Amino acid sequence: MEKVYTSLNEIKEDINNSQVNCAQLVQSYLNRIEENKHLNAFLEVFTEDAKASAKAIDAKIANGTAGKLAGMVVAIKDNICYKGHKVSSSSKILEDFESLFSSTAVERLIAEDAIIIGRTNCDEFAMGSSNENSAYGPVLNAIDNTKVPGGSSGGSAVAVQANLCLASLGSDTGGSVRQPASFCNVIGMKPTYGRVSRYGLVAYASSFDQIGPFTHNIEDMALITEVISGGDEYDTTCSKREVPNLSGNLKLDKKLKLTYFRSYIENEGLDAEVKARFYEIIEQLKAEGHTVEETEFEYLDYLVPTYYVLTTAEASSNLARFDGIHYGYRSPNATDLESTYKLSRTEGFGKEVKRRIMLGTYVLSAGFYDAYYAKGQKVRRLIKDKTDATLSKYDFILTPTSPHTPFDIGQQSNDQIKMYLEDIYTAQAPLAGIPAISLPLGQHSNGLPFGIQVMAKSFGEQDLLAFSKYLMDNN
Ligand code: GLN
């Protein structure tokens, strides 16, 4: 039986003691990927490239020139570009499209000697909460194959959950890293908007999208976040603010002032056991000397509608580039310019993507712009201001990540409103641009996991990770 690693420190120790090398590590992940093919987590495995990188990194380790991620095998969501490799956003419209350049996040991982093992399945163009919107079939939750893994970064979550890689990258626009992390019992973080470059991330809603990692532990989360963060001349929305030494400062050395919102927890949609566990953690934090106060956030009911008005508007604009001409799928049935546009988009996009493009086009249209898009922008500002005001009084906001544990595959795919309400606790952070993390602190009597979410101030990743480590260590 090959050893299964769940932290880079363990791997580094074994490399130092000559118990394992990168070539063997990659081979063992490749074996596990093959054994777990039924999970459908990977759309493609970069077998030969990963083996070649492993060999090169083993040589660097031998002569002492290896980077800080040497030994870390990473999977990337299929909307993150890696030069010379396919990237499809799990859509038929980009089937067989090859990246012409690498995303900044992937370049930075490689510069520190991480090995990219493959691209993972996701909801088409990152639109979804269950991974059922992929053109390449659903991903199965490794804990129970009849359950969804969450979405949209379901493949990246399952790849870490089932130890098919050590860590992975996903993208989070309204919860797509945190909710699957909650469903798959791993850690998932959405950094502050602008902390990580979006260069080379296929755009869904550009004022929300952020790349975020999945890991088993906070040390790896800190390290990988520190590597991919920081200014980038190719993304003007990416902050030049200095990246702190996240991995070196994980000790929590003060008593905190925390809050949670009453309406979030006393919400009738919240599973009773998730609620009970949430209150248990609150009581424990109080017993440990932290101050926890119940407050209110009066815009709970506006989060999901505002998120869907604004993100579909941005999506309708971003996805206009898939026209059957510039790149990607072109309908063989087209006869002229008009039918090239119409048929390529009709045949190339899936149902949910089309729904969102239409919704977004509608909210931006001349007669409805003020009523929907402009109003949505104003409500977003209110949400942001109120969230920031709360975080000026409290160190962190605590919520469940999702109102329940993973649901059955097929169970909600015909109930769009219900599916959109999956984002009830995760939409706030991207609307406000703040960082948020899901920690695997819940175990339901139905045998399934759930996460607890912590939201922090903009660029508060250092404190957020230190508090997360404290919570993980004490639970
Ligand atoms: N579930 C949300 C949606 O369907 C979030 C998606 C995301 O974060 N990419 O849009």
PDB file of N, CA and C in Angstrom, residues 35 38 126 138 144 179 184 194 231 237 330 346 350 382 396:
ATOM      1  N   GLU A  35      -7.436   4.680 -10.452  1.00  0.00           N
ATOM      2  CA  GLU A  35      -8.355   3.868  -9.621  1.00  0.00           C
ATOM      3  C   GLU A  35      -9.665   4.598  -9.337  1.00  0.00           C
ATOM      4  N   HIS A  38     -13.953   6.769 -11.888  1.00  0.00           N
ATOM      5  CA  HIS A  38     -15.424   6.857 -11.830  1.00  0.00           C
ATOM      6  C   HIS A  38     -15.903   8.167 -11.185  1.00  0.00           C
ATOM      7  N   ALA A 126     -18.130  27.806 -14.840  1.00  0.00           N
ATOM      8  CA  ALA A 126     -18.193  28.028 -13.381  1.00  0.00           C
ATOM      9  C   ALA A 126     -19.575  28.445 -12.907  1.00  0.00           C
ATOM     10  N   PRO A 138     -21.334  14.740 -14.556  1.00  0.00           N
ATOM     11  CA  PRO A 138     -21.177  15.204 -13.178  1.00  0.00           C
ATOM     12  C   PRO A 138     -19.933  14.606 -12.513  1.00  0.00           C
ATOM     13  N   ASP A 144     -19.686   9.676  -0.792  1.00  0.00           N
ATOM     14  CA  ASP A 144     -20.891   8.944  -1.181  1.00  0.00           C
ATOM     15  C   ASP A 144     -21.146   9.268  -2.651  1.00  0.00           C
ATOM     16  N   GLN A 179     -18.186  26.283  -1.150  1.00  0.00           N
ATOM     17  CA  GLN A 179     -19.284  25.322  -1.030  1.00  0.00           C
ATOM     18  C   GLN A 179     -18.834  23.897  -1.363  1.00  0.00           C
ATOM     19  N   CYS A 184     -17.127  18.423   0.540  1.00  0.00           N
ATOM     20  CA  CYS A 184     -16.109  17.380   0.370  1.00  0.00           C
ATOM     21  C   CYS A 184     -15.151  17.277   1.549  1.00  0.00           C
ATOM     22  N   GLY A 194      -8.777  40.836  -5.911  1.00  0.00           N
ATOM     23  CA  GLY A 194      -7.563  41.577  -6.234  1.00  0.00           C
ATOM     24  C   GLY A 194      -6.304  41.040  -5.558  1.00  0.00           C
ATOM     25  N   GLY A 231       0.730  41.534  -6.922  1.00  0.00           N
ATOM     26  CA  GLY A 231       0.509  42.365  -8.103  1.00  0.00           C
ATOM     27  C   GLY A 231       0.911  41.703  -9.410  1.00  0.00           C
ATOM     28  N   THR A 237      -6.851  44.920 -12.069  1.00  0.00           N
ATOM     29  CA  THR A 237      -7.633  44.878 -10.832  1.00  0.00           C
ATOM     30  C   THR A 237      -6.880  44.137  -9.735  1.00  0.00           C
ATOM     31  N   ARG A 330     -17.380  25.912 -33.823  1.00  0.00           N
ATOM     32  CA  ARG A 330     -18.148  26.556 -34.891  1.00  0.00           C
ATOM     33  C   ARG A 330     -19.122  25.522 -35.455  1.00  0.00           C
ATOM     34  N   THR A 346     -25.878  28.284 -29.912  1.00  0.00           N
ATOM     35  CA  THR A 346     -26.979  27.392 -29.533  1.00  0.00           C
ATOM     36  C   THR A 346     -26.465  25.984 -29.276  1.00  0.00           C
ATOM     37  N   GLY A 350     -24.320  25.106 -22.921  1.00  0.00           N
ATOM     38  CA  GLY A 350     -25.309  24.282 -22.225  1.00  0.00           C
ATOM     39  C   GLY A 350     -26.471  25.138 -21.736  1.00  0.00           C
ATOM     40  N   LEU A 382     -24.483  48.880  -0.832  1.00  0.00           N
ATOM     41  CA  LEU A 382     -25.020  48.805   0.536  1.00  0.00           C
ATOM     42  C   LEU A 382     -24.492  47.572   1.258  1.00  0.00           C
ATOM     43  N   PHE A 396     -13.889  38.891  12.866  1.00  0.00           N
ATOM     44  CA  PHE A 396     -14.387  37.963  11.852  1.00  0.00           C
ATOM     45  C   PHE A 396     -15.898  37.788  11.970  1.00  0.00           C
TER      46      PHE A 396
END
